[in-house]
Structures are given as structure tokens and as C-alpha cells.
Amino acid sequence: MKVGCIQLNVAFGDVEKNFTRAEEFIRQAASKGAELVILPEMWNTGYALEKLDELADVNGERTKKFLQSLASELHIHIVGGSVATKKEKGFFNTMYTVDHHGELVGEYDKVHLFRLMDEHLHLSAGQTQNNFVLGDLPAAGVICYDIRFPEWLRLHALKGAKVLFVSAQWPTARIDHWKVLLQARAIENQCFIIAVNRISHKEENFNGQSMVIEPWGEVLWIGQKDEELSIVDVDFSKVDEVRKKIPVYDDRRPELYKDILK
């Protein structure tokens, strides 16, 4: 599958500009043969958390319509990164995923809120997993800080995900953690990791370095430190090959792991 990784320069608090840029990149990716595209975290507003009442997408309606319309028109799957949403129970950091028929197949509110960016002061935490299917590909999606919780990603892999999509706003100061954690999540779950980070030359410094990682942990592609679109060929059949070589799923001892979930 040809995957379009959209490393977007998110304009702080400028919803209209961000929607325009996202559409430009999605259309460009489709024109270059992408069958699936993925966007970064909070691409509609950036971390304008104190302006959420003004900027957040009410019930995600604009975002869902936007993604579904483009997916249906261009016949591509879209892992819609995440956007700031306003729902009945508060504000959320929400990932929407749409298949190539324009059907909404995934809606996920970020479960682990990042205190260092005050998410817990402005956002409500999600409560559910995010497994979905794109065509015949079992997949899952998480958001940024989630990757520091291996047990959370393992739950998605245990439900059959062969690829874990990660949308992020991961800062330059900890970009080495980003790389190592993503490789670890790929190796331990024996699945592909397709992770898209944002870039920014203002506010806090984000320097991209989005990644596509194979189940052995090999980096298939890493983004540069600027806004870009990259089309990456991904052979998802490698997941089954790796899982046959080292059958970690068969050798698990879940009866001994109970305490980790407390």
C-alpha cells in the first residue's frame, strides 16, 4: 500500500488556514498515488488550548464531513490525525479515521493527557480503544503521549492490529525519545508503526522526523525537519512473516501480567 505521510506546519489557532493546507496535501498525496494518508495531532488548532471554546470543532462535525468527502472523492483511506473537538462532556483531542468509501470507521479521544502541555487542565480523557479496519487491513490509531504506555498499544495489537498509526505534536527537545519509543513499539508488537509528527518554526519547536517502521524495528522512512509530504510503499504482509519467525504472541503468559493493569 502507498501511504502518504503529511508532516504539516500547523498554524497556531488558525483553523481556516489549517483546513486549507490539509486539503492541499491530501489532494497532492492522492495525485501521487497514495492509497492512505495520515495527518498529525491537533492539526486544526494547534495547542491553542485556552481558545478551545472558540476554535474546537463542535462534535467533530466539520472534520468528519471534510475527511469523508475527500476520502469518497479521492477513493483513499484517511487517518485524520487528531483535532480539537467540543462534545457534550467537554473538550477532547479526537482522531477520526475514514475508509476509502467515505465511511467513518474510527473515532478516538486521546486517553493519556500530557500534563507538561497542560492538556489535563483543558481536555477530557478518552475511555476507549481505537481498533478499525481499512479495506482488509486490521489497524489501530493512538495519539502522541500514548506511545509512552506500551500496555495500551499492546491491547490494540492483541485485537489484531497489523499497523499502529500515531499522530503527534512531539517537541524537538525529546525527539530522541520519539524515535526509540516508536521502534520499541514496532518490535514488541511485531507490527508496522506509521507515525506523523508536526513541524513548527514558532511557539514550541517541533521538528517533524515522522517515521515508518517495519515489524523488525527497521526504519523504512524518516521525515526531514520541515513541512513535507512523503509517499512510502508499505508491504503489510511482512507482519505475518515476522510473527511466524518469533512467535511472541503464542509465548505470552497473560496470567502473570494481571498486576500491570491495576
PDB file of C-alpha atoms in Angstrom, residues 3-105:
ATOM      1  CA  VAL A   3       0.989   5.633   2.348  1.00  0.00           C
ATOM      2  CA  GLY A   4       1.082   9.420   2.299  1.00  0.00           C
ATOM      3  CA  CYS A   5       2.648  10.893   5.445  1.00  0.00           C
ATOM      4  CA  ILE A   6       1.671  14.546   5.826  1.00  0.00           C
ATOM      5  CA  GLN A   7       4.126  16.396   8.069  1.00  0.00           C
ATOM      6  CA  LEU A   8       2.149  19.610   8.438  1.00  0.00           C
ATOM      7  CA  ASN A   9       3.256  23.009   9.714  1.00  0.00           C
ATOM      8  CA  VAL A  10       0.234  23.627  11.945  1.00  0.00           C
ATOM      9  CA  ALA A  11      -0.743  27.296  12.188  1.00  0.00           C
ATOM     10  CA  PHE A  12      -1.440  28.162  15.828  1.00  0.00           C
ATOM     11  CA  GLY A  13      -5.157  28.925  16.259  1.00  0.00           C
ATOM     12  CA  ASP A  14      -5.767  29.436  12.513  1.00  0.00           C
ATOM     13  CA  VAL A  15      -8.433  26.854  11.726  1.00  0.00           C
ATOM     14  CA  GLU A  16      -9.165  28.032   8.188  1.00  0.00           C
ATOM     15  CA  LYS A  17      -5.519  28.003   7.141  1.00  0.00           C
ATOM     16  CA  ASN A  18      -5.029  24.550   8.614  1.00  0.00           C
ATOM     17  CA  PHE A  19      -8.035  23.062   6.817  1.00  0.00           C
ATOM     18  CA  THR A  20      -6.843  24.593   3.548  1.00  0.00           C
ATOM     19  CA  ARG A  21      -3.318  23.215   3.930  1.00  0.00           C
ATOM     20  CA  ALA A  22      -4.581  19.781   4.965  1.00  0.00           C
ATOM     21  CA  GLU A  23      -6.794  19.560   1.887  1.00  0.00           C
ATOM     22  CA  GLU A  24      -3.952  20.655  -0.394  1.00  0.00           C
ATOM     23  CA  PHE A  25      -1.690  17.945   0.969  1.00  0.00           C
ATOM     24  CA  ILE A  26      -4.371  15.226   0.871  1.00  0.00           C
ATOM     25  CA  ARG A  27      -5.145  16.023  -2.763  1.00  0.00           C
ATOM     26  CA  GLN A  28      -1.456  16.095  -3.602  1.00  0.00           C
ATOM     27  CA  ALA A  29      -0.947  12.728  -1.942  1.00  0.00           C
ATOM     28  CA  ALA A  30      -3.827  11.195  -3.896  1.00  0.00           C
ATOM     29  CA  SER A  31      -2.458  12.604  -7.160  1.00  0.00           C
ATOM     30  CA  LYS A  32       0.852  10.858  -6.400  1.00  0.00           C
ATOM     31  CA  GLY A  33      -0.839   7.506  -5.924  1.00  0.00           C
ATOM     32  CA  ALA A  34      -1.317   7.391  -2.164  1.00  0.00           C
ATOM     33  CA  GLU A  35      -3.951   4.881  -1.079  1.00  0.00           C
ATOM     34  CA  LEU A  36      -3.881   6.050   2.527  1.00  0.00           C
ATOM     35  CA  VAL A  37      -2.874   9.322   4.167  1.00  0.00           C
ATOM     36  CA  ILE A  38      -2.221  10.295   7.772  1.00  0.00           C
ATOM     37  CA  LEU A  39      -2.221  13.730   9.418  1.00  0.00           C
ATOM     38  CA  PRO A  40      -0.532  14.927  12.643  1.00  0.00           C
ATOM     39  CA  GLU A  41      -2.066  15.678  16.032  1.00  0.00           C
ATOM     40  CA  MET A  42      -4.326  18.710  16.709  1.00  0.00           C
ATOM     41  CA  TRP A  43      -3.879  19.918  13.158  1.00  0.00           C
ATOM     42  CA  ASN A  44      -6.996  22.097  13.163  1.00  0.00           C
ATOM     43  CA  THR A  45      -5.973  24.427  16.002  1.00  0.00           C
ATOM     44  CA  GLY A  46      -2.506  23.562  17.261  1.00  0.00           C
ATOM     45  CA  TYR A  47      -2.174  23.752  21.031  1.00  0.00           C
ATOM     46  CA  ALA A  48      -4.366  26.836  21.354  1.00  0.00           C
ATOM     47  CA  LEU A  49      -5.895  25.235  24.433  1.00  0.00           C
ATOM     48  CA  GLU A  50      -7.081  28.481  26.007  1.00  0.00           C
ATOM     49  CA  LYS A  51      -9.123  29.213  22.863  1.00  0.00           C
ATOM     50  CA  LEU A  52     -10.899  25.876  22.607  1.00  0.00           C
ATOM     51  CA  ASP A  53     -14.328  27.314  23.331  1.00  0.00           C
ATOM     52  CA  GLU A  54     -13.904  29.468  20.230  1.00  0.00           C
ATOM     53  CA  LEU A  55     -11.942  27.111  17.976  1.00  0.00           C
ATOM     54  CA  ALA A  56     -12.814  23.484  18.783  1.00  0.00           C
ATOM     55  CA  ASP A  57     -14.880  21.572  16.230  1.00  0.00           C
ATOM     56  CA  VAL A  58     -18.333  21.006  17.741  1.00  0.00           C
ATOM     57  CA  ASN A  59     -18.902  17.237  17.826  1.00  0.00           C
ATOM     58  CA  GLY A  60     -16.231  16.984  15.137  1.00  0.00           C
ATOM     59  CA  GLU A  61     -18.868  17.688  12.505  1.00  0.00           C
ATOM     60  CA  ARG A  62     -16.715  19.854  10.235  1.00  0.00           C
ATOM     61  CA  THR A  63     -13.782  17.447  10.425  1.00  0.00           C
ATOM     62  CA  LYS A  64     -15.875  14.356   9.762  1.00  0.00           C
ATOM     63  CA  LYS A  65     -17.587  15.950   6.760  1.00  0.00           C
ATOM     64  CA  PHE A  66     -14.218  17.187   5.448  1.00  0.00           C
ATOM     65  CA  LEU A  67     -12.500  13.803   5.739  1.00  0.00           C
ATOM     66  CA  GLN A  68     -15.440  11.769   4.476  1.00  0.00           C
ATOM     67  CA  SER A  69     -15.925  13.987   1.445  1.00  0.00           C
ATOM     68  CA  LEU A  70     -12.250  13.827   0.434  1.00  0.00           C
ATOM     69  CA  ALA A  71     -11.959  10.098   1.103  1.00  0.00           C
ATOM     70  CA  SER A  72     -15.022   9.343  -1.001  1.00  0.00           C
ATOM     71  CA  GLU A  73     -13.999  11.668  -3.829  1.00  0.00           C
ATOM     72  CA  LEU A  74     -10.358  10.565  -3.975  1.00  0.00           C
ATOM     73  CA  HIS A  75     -11.047   6.949  -3.000  1.00  0.00           C
ATOM     74  CA  ILE A  76      -8.372   6.899  -0.288  1.00  0.00           C
ATOM     75  CA  HIS A  77      -8.254   5.930   3.373  1.00  0.00           C
ATOM     76  CA  ILE A  78      -7.601   8.851   5.732  1.00  0.00           C
ATOM     77  CA  VAL A  79      -6.265   8.536   9.254  1.00  0.00           C
ATOM     78  CA  GLY A  80      -7.322  12.028  10.195  1.00  0.00           C
ATOM     79  CA  GLY A  81      -4.616  12.763  12.741  1.00  0.00           C
ATOM     80  CA  SER A  82      -6.444  14.436  15.568  1.00  0.00           C
ATOM     81  CA  VAL A  83      -8.392  17.637  16.054  1.00  0.00           C
ATOM     82  CA  ALA A  84      -9.644  19.655  18.977  1.00  0.00           C
ATOM     83  CA  THR A  85     -13.328  18.859  19.472  1.00  0.00           C
ATOM     84  CA  LYS A  86     -16.097  20.162  21.694  1.00  0.00           C
ATOM     85  CA  LYS A  87     -18.521  17.493  22.848  1.00  0.00           C
ATOM     86  CA  GLU A  88     -21.268  17.278  25.426  1.00  0.00           C
ATOM     87  CA  LYS A  89     -18.842  16.258  28.191  1.00  0.00           C
ATOM     88  CA  GLY A  90     -16.078  18.735  27.395  1.00  0.00           C
ATOM     89  CA  PHE A  91     -13.191  19.292  25.035  1.00  0.00           C
ATOM     90  CA  PHE A  92     -11.279  16.370  23.551  1.00  0.00           C
ATOM     91  CA  ASN A  93      -8.268  15.571  21.394  1.00  0.00           C
ATOM     92  CA  THR A  94     -10.009  13.363  18.816  1.00  0.00           C
ATOM     93  CA  MET A  95      -8.778  11.142  15.987  1.00  0.00           C
ATOM     94  CA  TYR A  96     -11.211  10.347  13.165  1.00  0.00           C
ATOM     95  CA  THR A  97     -10.481   7.616  10.622  1.00  0.00           C
ATOM     96  CA  VAL A  98     -12.344   7.259   7.343  1.00  0.00           C
ATOM     97  CA  ASP A  99     -12.087   4.469   4.783  1.00  0.00           C
ATOM     98  CA  HIS A 100     -11.900   4.879   1.015  1.00  0.00           C
ATOM     99  CA  HIS A 101     -15.691   4.685   0.740  1.00  0.00           C
ATOM    100  CA  GLY A 102     -16.044   7.715   2.975  1.00  0.00           C
ATOM    101  CA  GLU A 103     -17.278   5.673   5.928  1.00  0.00           C
ATOM    102  CA  LEU A 104     -16.240   6.721   9.419  1.00  0.00           C
ATOM    103  CA  VAL A 105     -14.547   3.615  10.850  1.00  0.00           C
TER     104      VAL A 105
END
